[in-house]
């Protein structure tokens, strides 16, 4: 079985475009060089050197376009354009941080598209073309800190602090596997600022789909109308340290055996609800992790996701029933620490309809989709009316170096985001 | 379920003994302070600061008794007493390095008992009492490097290099999880020496049993007549990195799911041969180990052990059959890297009989036992006739802070080792 696609990805190619579109693809090609991996992806986890480098490069890009660059107290990076003194902002963007050995598009595309959309609108409002177009809000391009949550948990950290869902001090004190705190990481790359960031009136984000539905349905723009519900747990399996060679099997209290049963259980539960439930364990640490010691402790993160809250509840009950059975079977104790959960929540229907009209006006094929993954916009939509857009992602591959979206889809998404952002800035959702 | 014994262990108490025995228990109490853990155990992995401290303390103890201290090219520590110029050595000892959060006795007892046995014999040969006792060999007390293999794999590294089973440069270049090499670790604690160490004629080791059989049978001295056979493997499970939230279940190639199936399989196979087969996975690492990424790679170490080579072969065949099934079930590829294997091999019968006679002469209850765990003597017995002795270990608890052997058993073992060592030094096995 081959586990990697051996075909190199096409490089972003500005020569196929002209004017601003070519400049956008050229900037995206530059962005792909930060933390580039030999396998054609990127690795720039939150607060890493590569993350710092791309943030400083992005600051220069924003300043050159006349935007003021500020970092807030959790390292969110904003490029501010004041069009209406004192008015609140349309906050548009995504995140540049990545998973380890990740793809080029996840998050990064959305930040750069937001900047270029804002650059175009800045030009519009500056020029004669603005005669009939009057901004009512300011624009804040945003690069949220630590959306990925690979180095520092939880994910969506920057937007969670911004929206008041996560305590600032808790976030800053969070440490990575080497004991480095968020505060230290942000200071080391010069990205720890002050204050709460700009006040939002509306928000918008564009992202790759990370699923196959748009590719299957042949549509260019996905208008996200809701997210899947999710329950995320940290489990700690407690066993007892002993010698793997000499301890008789019936005396063993093997934390790794119990943890492995949990991993299998998660999959078995998903298999009961084909297509309707996603479960996974991506993170698991063994202590003391010595070849000749029965593990005394295993920490793991397990999540359950569904678009149907009843299925999620049923799956959750099954999981907790199985936890008790595993405790007996493996002679371990399983401690559950709730991570975070979210219900199925809709994006505001006015925003969905605005986006659908914009796509129609631009002649872009579109359809409503749901997001299975969490995004910063999942947080923002609980604060202000928010528009979430997708472009297709080849074969749904994501969190993988072979993640790929075609240049023409990137550019179509940029046009779409520019249209939506302009409408938001001009007050199209003022009644919502 | 409680997973830790809350009762503090009794401290070694010299006041219950007199003379050399009291000095031995007092020295053992000192040895327990190096790398002492709050839970009553020790943590002094190979080449760590705590390991370096105890080695330098031990060097002083040996020098004070008139022994010459040398480190060989893989960091084995020898205390040499030349009694017969130019003659080869009886090599007696064990290892002082420990697992993480380990017990006080594993290895450390055997090194200190060897030193004290040698001190007593040195005194005997120096004094009038030696009139009727004539040494034919020299004595080398040994503290083997990295028997445990928790920080650097494989285990039994020092004795494997000494006996020519492991290439020196390979061993020195081995790195720990932080990328520190054996060479760097040994240099950092000042324990990297030169040369091959003393030439062995015979070897002896005493160790705690790490099993329950002697406690159950009520015997003080175990004479080890063979070791269990073992097959140890490194498996690498290859999956494909993808997004845990959005990737549909049937598209997933989850390396952690495959690895968990291997962990369960190991236990299921052990359950087919109750009491006759031990299996375990103690070490498992996940990549990229991010909460929202399906794992692309899991490395794990799996071992199978039995006193019956036919059972081991049958279990091994079952395991490999299951590996293919798991590859299909979890859509992963499983790469096997053979670690090391050893058959059931006897300790030389002449040595067993010598030890049995010594125990009888001393009036110590004794019986033949097998070792399930590997020991440095497992290597030494393939080079020279070797005597391996056990003292009881409470409840068989080992590789755990609650590992415990009573002071009176420690002292009985010291008397026994002194007797055996004297006989070896005086040529009792010359005909073997």
PDB file of N, CA, C and O in Angstrom, chain A residues 105-166:
ATOM      1  N   UNK A 105      -2.402  25.174   2.124  1.00  0.00           N
ATOM      2  CA  UNK A 105      -3.607  25.981   1.920  1.00  0.00           C
ATOM      3  C   UNK A 105      -4.406  26.276   3.190  1.00  0.00           C
ATOM      4  O   UNK A 105      -4.995  27.345   3.336  1.00  0.00           O
ATOM      5  N   UNK A 106      -4.405  25.291   4.091  1.00  0.00           N
ATOM      6  CA  UNK A 106      -5.237  25.360   5.288  1.00  0.00           C
ATOM      7  C   UNK A 106      -4.921  26.628   6.079  1.00  0.00           C
ATOM      8  O   UNK A 106      -3.846  26.739   6.671  1.00  0.00           O
ATOM      9  N   UNK A 107      -5.854  27.563   6.094  1.00  0.00           N
ATOM     10  CA  UNK A 107      -5.671  28.796   6.860  1.00  0.00           C
ATOM     11  C   UNK A 107      -4.929  29.868   6.085  1.00  0.00           C
ATOM     12  O   UNK A 107      -5.422  30.992   5.923  1.00  0.00           O
ATOM     13  N   UNK A 108      -3.738  29.535   5.592  1.00  0.00           N
ATOM     14  CA  UNK A 108      -2.884  30.532   4.935  1.00  0.00           C
ATOM     15  C   UNK A 108      -3.601  31.192   3.765  1.00  0.00           C
ATOM     16  O   UNK A 108      -3.539  32.415   3.579  1.00  0.00           O
ATOM     17  N   UNK A 109      -4.291  30.354   2.978  1.00  0.00           N
ATOM     18  CA  UNK A 109      -5.022  30.921   1.833  1.00  0.00           C
ATOM     19  C   UNK A 109      -6.006  31.987   2.295  1.00  0.00           C
ATOM     20  O   UNK A 109      -6.101  33.071   1.695  1.00  0.00           O
ATOM     21  N   UNK A 110      -6.731  31.698   3.354  1.00  0.00           N
ATOM     22  CA  UNK A 110      -7.765  32.618   3.820  1.00  0.00           C
ATOM     23  C   UNK A 110      -7.229  33.948   4.315  1.00  0.00           C
ATOM     24  O   UNK A 110      -7.876  34.989   4.175  1.00  0.00           O
ATOM     25  N   UNK A 111      -6.039  33.908   4.931  1.00  0.00           N
ATOM     26  CA  UNK A 111      -5.446  35.158   5.412  1.00  0.00           C
ATOM     27  C   UNK A 111      -4.999  36.016   4.227  1.00  0.00           C
ATOM     28  O   UNK A 111      -5.281  37.214   4.159  1.00  0.00           O
ATOM     29  N   UNK A 112      -4.313  35.367   3.286  1.00  0.00           N
ATOM     30  CA  UNK A 112      -3.793  36.139   2.156  1.00  0.00           C
ATOM     31  C   UNK A 112      -4.938  36.653   1.267  1.00  0.00           C
ATOM     32  O   UNK A 112      -4.892  37.791   0.770  1.00  0.00           O
ATOM     33  N   UNK A 113      -5.963  35.823   1.080  1.00  0.00           N
ATOM     34  CA  UNK A 113      -7.119  36.272   0.289  1.00  0.00           C
ATOM     35  C   UNK A 113      -7.796  37.460   0.971  1.00  0.00           C
ATOM     36  O   UNK A 113      -8.217  38.417   0.308  1.00  0.00           O
ATOM     37  N   UNK A 114      -7.887  37.409   2.302  1.00  0.00           N
ATOM     38  CA  UNK A 114      -8.488  38.536   3.037  1.00  0.00           C
ATOM     39  C   UNK A 114      -7.683  39.809   2.804  1.00  0.00           C
ATOM     40  O   UNK A 114      -8.251  40.888   2.565  1.00  0.00           O
ATOM     41  N   UNK A 115      -6.356  39.695   2.865  1.00  0.00           N
ATOM     42  CA  UNK A 115      -5.516  40.883   2.656  1.00  0.00           C
ATOM     43  C   UNK A 115      -5.722  41.439   1.252  1.00  0.00           C
ATOM     44  O   UNK A 115      -5.924  42.650   1.072  1.00  0.00           O
ATOM     45  N   UNK A 116      -5.684  40.558   0.252  1.00  0.00           N
ATOM     46  CA  UNK A 116      -5.829  41.043  -1.126  1.00  0.00           C
ATOM     47  C   UNK A 116      -7.238  41.576  -1.390  1.00  0.00           C
ATOM     48  O   UNK A 116      -7.409  42.543  -2.151  1.00  0.00           O
ATOM     49  N   UNK A 117      -8.244  40.984  -0.788  1.00  0.00           N
ATOM     50  CA  UNK A 117      -9.605  41.534  -0.918  1.00  0.00           C
ATOM     51  C   UNK A 117      -9.645  42.942  -0.328  1.00  0.00           C
ATOM     52  O   UNK A 117     -10.220  43.873  -0.918  1.00  0.00           O
ATOM     53  N   UNK A 118      -9.018  43.075   0.834  1.00  0.00           N
ATOM     54  CA  UNK A 118      -9.001  44.388   1.486  1.00  0.00           C
ATOM     55  C   UNK A 118      -8.202  45.394   0.665  1.00  0.00           C
ATOM     56  O   UNK A 118      -8.593  46.564   0.550  1.00  0.00           O
ATOM     57  N   UNK A 119      -7.083  44.951   0.062  1.00  0.00           N
ATOM     58  CA  UNK A 119      -6.285  45.867  -0.775  1.00  0.00           C
ATOM     59  C   UNK A 119      -7.143  46.389  -1.937  1.00  0.00           C
ATOM     60  O   UNK A 119      -7.090  47.571  -2.291  1.00  0.00           O
ATOM     61  N   UNK A 120      -7.911  45.478  -2.540  1.00  0.00           N
ATOM     62  CA  UNK A 120      -8.728  45.888  -3.687  1.00  0.00           C
ATOM     63  C   UNK A 120      -9.794  46.893  -3.273  1.00  0.00           C
ATOM     64  O   UNK A 120     -10.044  47.878  -3.968  1.00  0.00           O
ATOM     65  N   UNK A 121     -10.418  46.621  -2.116  1.00  0.00           N
ATOM     66  CA  UNK A 121     -11.457  47.544  -1.647  1.00  0.00           C
ATOM     67  C   UNK A 121     -10.850  48.887  -1.250  1.00  0.00           C
ATOM     68  O   UNK A 121     -11.447  49.939  -1.500  1.00  0.00           O
ATOM     69  N   UNK A 122      -9.680  48.849  -0.651  1.00  0.00           N
ATOM     70  CA  UNK A 122      -9.012  50.106  -0.288  1.00  0.00           C
ATOM     71  C   UNK A 122      -8.824  50.955  -1.539  1.00  0.00           C
ATOM     72  O   UNK A 122      -9.055  52.174  -1.536  1.00  0.00           O
ATOM     73  N   UNK A 123      -8.434  50.298  -2.627  1.00  0.00           N
ATOM     74  CA  UNK A 123      -8.231  50.980  -3.903  1.00  0.00           C
ATOM     75  C   UNK A 123      -9.551  51.550  -4.417  1.00  0.00           C
ATOM     76  O   UNK A 123      -9.628  52.700  -4.877  1.00  0.00           O
ATOM     77  N   UNK A 124     -10.594  50.719  -4.312  1.00  0.00           N
ATOM     78  CA  UNK A 124     -11.917  51.147  -4.776  1.00  0.00           C
ATOM     79  C   UNK A 124     -12.366  52.403  -4.025  1.00  0.00           C
ATOM     80  O   UNK A 124     -12.808  53.383  -4.615  1.00  0.00           O
ATOM     81  N   UNK A 125     -12.254  52.345  -2.671  1.00  0.00           N
ATOM     82  CA  UNK A 125     -12.766  53.471  -1.891  1.00  0.00           C
ATOM     83  C   UNK A 125     -11.899  54.719  -2.056  1.00  0.00           C
ATOM     84  O   UNK A 125     -12.338  55.835  -1.844  1.00  0.00           O
ATOM     85  N   UNK A 126     -10.643  54.514  -2.444  1.00  0.00           N
ATOM     86  CA  UNK A 126      -9.734  55.630  -2.659  1.00  0.00           C
ATOM     87  C   UNK A 126      -9.997  56.303  -4.017  1.00  0.00           C
ATOM     88  O   UNK A 126      -9.768  57.491  -4.195  1.00  0.00           O
ATOM     89  N   UNK A 127     -10.453  55.521  -4.980  1.00  0.00           N
ATOM     90  CA  UNK A 127     -10.525  55.996  -6.370  1.00  0.00           C
ATOM     91  C   UNK A 127     -11.904  56.548  -6.719  1.00  0.00           C
ATOM     92  O   UNK A 127     -12.839  56.492  -5.925  1.00  0.00           O
ATOM     93  N   UNK A 128     -12.013  57.015  -7.934  1.00  0.00           N
ATOM     94  CA  UNK A 128     -13.276  57.557  -8.428  1.00  0.00           C
ATOM     95  C   UNK A 128     -14.370  56.509  -8.442  1.00  0.00           C
ATOM     96  O   UNK A 128     -15.551  56.808  -8.299  1.00  0.00           O
ATOM     97  N   UNK A 129     -13.954  55.261  -8.612  1.00  0.00           N
ATOM     98  CA  UNK A 129     -14.933  54.178  -8.688  1.00  0.00           C
ATOM     99  C   UNK A 129     -15.787  54.113  -7.428  1.00  0.00           C
ATOM    100  O   UNK A 129     -16.847  53.498  -7.416  1.00  0.00           O
ATOM    101  N   UNK A 130     -15.300  54.761  -6.374  1.00  0.00           N
ATOM    102  CA  UNK A 130     -16.023  54.708  -5.114  1.00  0.00           C
ATOM    103  C   UNK A 130     -17.204  55.665  -5.081  1.00  0.00           C
ATOM    104  O   UNK A 130     -17.961  55.700  -4.121  1.00  0.00           O
ATOM    105  N   UNK A 131     -17.364  56.419  -6.149  1.00  0.00           N
ATOM    106  CA  UNK A 131     -18.420  57.434  -6.170  1.00  0.00           C
ATOM    107  C   UNK A 131     -19.754  56.883  -5.667  1.00  0.00           C
ATOM    108  O   UNK A 131     -20.377  57.433  -4.759  1.00  0.00           O
ATOM    109  N   UNK A 132     -20.108  55.726  -6.210  1.00  0.00           N
ATOM    110  CA  UNK A 132     -21.391  55.160  -5.794  1.00  0.00           C
ATOM    111  C   UNK A 132     -21.300  54.201  -4.630  1.00  0.00           C
ATOM    112  O   UNK A 132     -22.289  53.579  -4.267  1.00  0.00           O
ATOM    113  N   UNK A 133     -20.101  54.001  -4.049  1.00  0.00           N
ATOM    114  CA  UNK A 133     -19.919  53.010  -2.982  1.00  0.00           C
ATOM    115  C   UNK A 133     -19.387  53.695  -1.734  1.00  0.00           C
ATOM    116  O   UNK A 133     -18.309  54.283  -1.741  1.00  0.00           O
ATOM    117  N   UNK A 134     -20.105  53.577  -0.674  1.00  0.00           N
ATOM    118  CA  UNK A 134     -19.764  54.311   0.537  1.00  0.00           C
ATOM    119  C   UNK A 134     -19.494  53.337   1.702  1.00  0.00           C
ATOM    120  O   UNK A 134     -20.414  52.649   2.138  1.00  0.00           O
ATOM    121  N   UNK A 135     -18.269  53.236   2.218  1.00  0.00           N
ATOM    122  CA  UNK A 135     -18.033  52.341   3.360  1.00  0.00           C
ATOM    123  C   UNK A 135     -18.719  52.860   4.620  1.00  0.00           C
ATOM    124  O   UNK A 135     -18.756  54.069   4.864  1.00  0.00           O
ATOM    125  N   UNK A 136     -19.265  51.947   5.401  1.00  0.00           N
ATOM    126  CA  UNK A 136     -19.860  52.292   6.700  1.00  0.00           C
ATOM    127  C   UNK A 136     -19.058  51.702   7.855  1.00  0.00           C
ATOM    128  O   UNK A 136     -19.299  52.023   9.018  1.00  0.00           O
ATOM    129  N   UNK A 137     -18.156  50.780   7.509  1.00  0.00           N
ATOM    130  CA  UNK A 137     -17.323  50.142   8.543  1.00  0.00           C
ATOM    131  C   UNK A 137     -15.869  50.160   8.104  1.00  0.00           C
ATOM    132  O   UNK A 137     -15.578  50.326   6.916  1.00  0.00           O
ATOM    133  N   UNK A 138     -14.988  49.943   9.066  1.00  0.00           N
ATOM    134  CA  UNK A 138     -13.564  49.803   8.769  1.00  0.00           C
ATOM    135  C   UNK A 138     -13.232  48.339   8.479  1.00  0.00           C
ATOM    136  O   UNK A 138     -14.061  47.441   8.681  1.00  0.00           O
ATOM    137  N   UNK A 139     -12.016  48.114   8.027  1.00  0.00           N
ATOM    138  CA  UNK A 139     -11.597  46.746   7.673  1.00  0.00           C
ATOM    139  C   UNK A 139     -10.426  46.320   8.538  1.00  0.00           C
ATOM    140  O   UNK A 139      -9.437  47.064   8.657  1.00  0.00           O
ATOM    141  N   UNK A 140     -10.561  45.141   9.120  1.00  0.00           N
ATOM    142  CA  UNK A 140      -9.434  44.529   9.851  1.00  0.00           C
ATOM    143  C   UNK A 140      -9.135  43.178   9.231  1.00  0.00           C
ATOM    144  O   UNK A 140      -9.930  42.249   9.359  1.00  0.00           O
ATOM    145  N   UNK A 141      -8.009  43.102   8.539  1.00  0.00           N
ATOM    146  CA  UNK A 141      -7.526  41.796   8.074  1.00  0.00           C
ATOM    147  C   UNK A 141      -6.935  41.091   9.290  1.00  0.00           C
ATOM    148  O   UNK A 141      -6.184  41.710  10.056  1.00  0.00           O
ATOM    149  N   UNK A 142      -7.270  39.820   9.487  1.00  0.00           N
ATOM    150  CA  UNK A 142      -6.764  39.135  10.684  1.00  0.00           C
ATOM    151  C   UNK A 142      -6.046  37.835  10.334  1.00  0.00           C
ATOM    152  O   UNK A 142      -6.456  37.094   9.440  1.00  0.00           O
ATOM    153  N   UNK A 143      -4.960  37.589  11.076  1.00  0.00           N
ATOM    154  CA  UNK A 143      -4.259  36.303  11.091  1.00  0.00           C
ATOM    155  C   UNK A 143      -4.359  35.807  12.523  1.00  0.00           C
ATOM    156  O   UNK A 143      -3.603  36.215  13.399  1.00  0.00           O
ATOM    157  N   UNK A 144      -5.359  34.940  12.785  1.00  0.00           N
ATOM    158  CA  UNK A 144      -5.590  34.462  14.151  1.00  0.00           C
ATOM    159  C   UNK A 144      -4.421  33.616  14.639  1.00  0.00           C
ATOM    160  O   UNK A 144      -3.850  32.843  13.867  1.00  0.00           O
ATOM    161  N   UNK A 145      -4.128  33.729  15.913  1.00  0.00           N
ATOM    162  CA  UNK A 145      -3.050  32.920  16.506  1.00  0.00           C
ATOM    163  C   UNK A 145      -3.544  31.512  16.826  1.00  0.00           C
ATOM    164  O   UNK A 145      -4.630  31.330  17.367  1.00  0.00           O
ATOM    165  N   UNK A 146      -2.715  30.518  16.493  1.00  0.00           N
ATOM    166  CA  UNK A 146      -2.899  29.124  16.927  1.00  0.00           C
ATOM    167  C   UNK A 146      -4.305  28.587  16.708  1.00  0.00           C
ATOM    168  O   UNK A 146      -4.999  28.217  17.640  1.00  0.00           O
ATOM    169  N   UNK A 147      -4.711  28.539  15.446  1.00  0.00           N
ATOM    170  CA  UNK A 147      -5.970  27.882  15.144  1.00  0.00           C
ATOM    171  C   UNK A 147      -5.813  26.373  15.228  1.00  0.00           C
ATOM    172  O   UNK A 147      -6.739  25.657  15.566  1.00  0.00           O
ATOM    173  N   UNK A 148      -4.612  25.869  14.903  1.00  0.00           N
ATOM    174  CA  UNK A 148      -4.431  24.426  14.713  1.00  0.00           C
ATOM    175  C   UNK A 148      -4.416  23.618  16.011  1.00  0.00           C
ATOM    176  O   UNK A 148      -4.869  22.488  16.055  1.00  0.00           O
ATOM    177  N   UNK A 149      -3.828  24.189  17.053  1.00  0.00           N
ATOM    178  CA  UNK A 149      -3.836  23.456  18.324  1.00  0.00           C
ATOM    179  C   UNK A 149      -2.936  22.237  18.366  1.00  0.00           C
ATOM    180  O   UNK A 149      -3.100  21.379  19.227  1.00  0.00           O
ATOM    181  N   UNK A 150      -1.958  22.152  17.455  1.00  0.00           N
ATOM    182  CA  UNK A 150      -1.064  20.986  17.507  1.00  0.00           C
ATOM    183  C   UNK A 150       0.017  21.165  18.566  1.00  0.00           C
ATOM    184  O   UNK A 150       0.335  20.241  19.299  1.00  0.00           O
ATOM    185  N   UNK A 151       0.546  22.381  18.633  1.00  0.00           N
ATOM    186  CA  UNK A 151       1.606  22.635  19.614  1.00  0.00           C
ATOM    187  C   UNK A 151       1.034  23.019  20.979  1.00  0.00           C
ATOM    188  O   UNK A 151       1.540  22.582  22.009  1.00  0.00           O
ATOM    189  N   UNK A 152       0.038  23.869  20.959  1.00  0.00           N
ATOM    190  CA  UNK A 152      -0.609  24.344  22.193  1.00  0.00           C
ATOM    191  C   UNK A 152      -2.108  24.032  22.107  1.00  0.00           C
ATOM    192  O   UNK A 152      -2.747  24.419  21.124  1.00  0.00           O
ATOM    193  N   UNK A 153      -2.655  23.366  23.103  1.00  0.00           N
ATOM    194  CA  UNK A 153      -4.087  23.120  23.115  1.00  0.00           C
ATOM    195  C   UNK A 153      -4.789  24.151  23.995  1.00  0.00           C
ATOM    196  O   UNK A 153      -4.202  24.573  24.984  1.00  0.00           O
ATOM    197  N   UNK A 154      -6.060  24.539  23.739  1.00  0.00           N
ATOM    198  CA  UNK A 154      -6.876  24.027  22.647  1.00  0.00           C
ATOM    199  C   UNK A 154      -6.608  24.748  21.323  1.00  0.00           C
ATOM    200  O   UNK A 154      -5.917  25.773  21.291  1.00  0.00           O
ATOM    201  N   UNK A 155      -7.198  24.192  20.284  1.00  0.00           N
ATOM    202  CA  UNK A 155      -7.167  24.842  18.981  1.00  0.00           C
ATOM    203  C   UNK A 155      -8.027  26.101  19.006  1.00  0.00           C
ATOM    204  O   UNK A 155      -8.752  26.338  19.962  1.00  0.00           O
ATOM    205  N   UNK A 156      -7.963  26.907  17.967  1.00  0.00           N
ATOM    206  CA  UNK A 156      -8.733  28.152  17.826  1.00  0.00           C
ATOM    207  C   UNK A 156      -8.494  29.072  19.028  1.00  0.00           C
ATOM    208  O   UNK A 156      -9.393  29.737  19.512  1.00  0.00           O
ATOM    209  N   UNK A 157      -7.242  29.068  19.489  1.00  0.00           N
ATOM    210  CA  UNK A 157      -6.914  29.781  20.720  1.00  0.00           C
ATOM    211  C   UNK A 157      -7.076  31.291  20.573  1.00  0.00           C
ATOM    212  O   UNK A 157      -7.665  31.955  21.434  1.00  0.00           O
ATOM    213  N   UNK A 158      -6.525  31.865  19.502  1.00  0.00           N
ATOM    214  CA  UNK A 158      -6.562  33.318  19.343  1.00  0.00           C
ATOM    215  C   UNK A 158      -7.980  33.844  19.214  1.00  0.00           C
ATOM    216  O   UNK A 158      -8.355  34.823  19.875  1.00  0.00           O
ATOM    217  N   UNK A 159      -8.790  33.186  18.397  1.00  0.00           N
ATOM    218  CA  UNK A 159     -10.167  33.663  18.235  1.00  0.00           C
ATOM    219  C   UNK A 159     -11.006  33.360  19.478  1.00  0.00           C
ATOM    220  O   UNK A 159     -11.976  34.064  19.763  1.00  0.00           O
ATOM    221  N   UNK A 160     -10.628  32.334  20.231  1.00  0.00           N
ATOM    222  CA  UNK A 160     -11.357  32.041  21.472  1.00  0.00           C
ATOM    223  C   UNK A 160     -11.112  33.111  22.527  1.00  0.00           C
ATOM    224  O   UNK A 160     -12.022  33.496  23.261  1.00  0.00           O
ATOM    225  N   UNK A 161      -9.858  33.597  22.611  1.00  0.00           N
ATOM    226  CA  UNK A 161      -9.579  34.685  23.546  1.00  0.00           C
ATOM    227  C   UNK A 161     -10.260  35.970  23.065  1.00  0.00           C
ATOM    228  O   UNK A 161     -10.908  36.680  23.847  1.00  0.00           O
ATOM    229  N   UNK A 162     -10.157  36.229  21.764  1.00  0.00           N
ATOM    230  CA  UNK A 162     -10.763  37.454  21.203  1.00  0.00           C
ATOM    231  C   UNK A 162     -12.268  37.504  21.486  1.00  0.00           C
ATOM    232  O   UNK A 162     -12.821  38.557  21.808  1.00  0.00           O
ATOM    233  N   UNK A 163     -12.936  36.345  21.364  1.00  0.00           N
ATOM    234  CA  UNK A 163     -14.395  36.314  21.540  1.00  0.00           C
ATOM    235  C   UNK A 163     -14.802  36.068  22.987  1.00  0.00           C
ATOM    236  O   UNK A 163     -15.986  35.910  23.275  1.00  0.00           O
ATOM    237  N   UNK A 164     -13.811  36.017  23.894  1.00  0.00           N
ATOM    238  CA  UNK A 164     -14.133  35.889  25.315  1.00  0.00           C
ATOM    239  C   UNK A 164     -14.488  34.487  25.745  1.00  0.00           C
ATOM    240  O   UNK A 164     -14.995  34.271  26.862  1.00  0.00           O
ATOM    241  N   UNK A 165     -14.211  33.491  24.913  1.00  0.00           N
ATOM    242  CA  UNK A 165     -14.545  32.108  25.271  1.00  0.00           C
ATOM    243  C   UNK A 165     -13.437  31.425  26.051  1.00  0.00           C
ATOM    244  O   UNK A 165     -13.635  30.363  26.614  1.00  0.00           O
ATOM    245  N   UNK A 166     -12.248  32.000  25.994  1.00  0.00           N
ATOM    246  CA  UNK A 166     -11.089  31.396  26.666  1.00  0.00           C
ATOM    247  C   UNK A 166     -10.384  32.499  27.447  1.00  0.00           C
ATOM    248  O   UNK A 166     -10.169  33.596  26.939  1.00  0.00           O
TER     249      UNK A 166
END
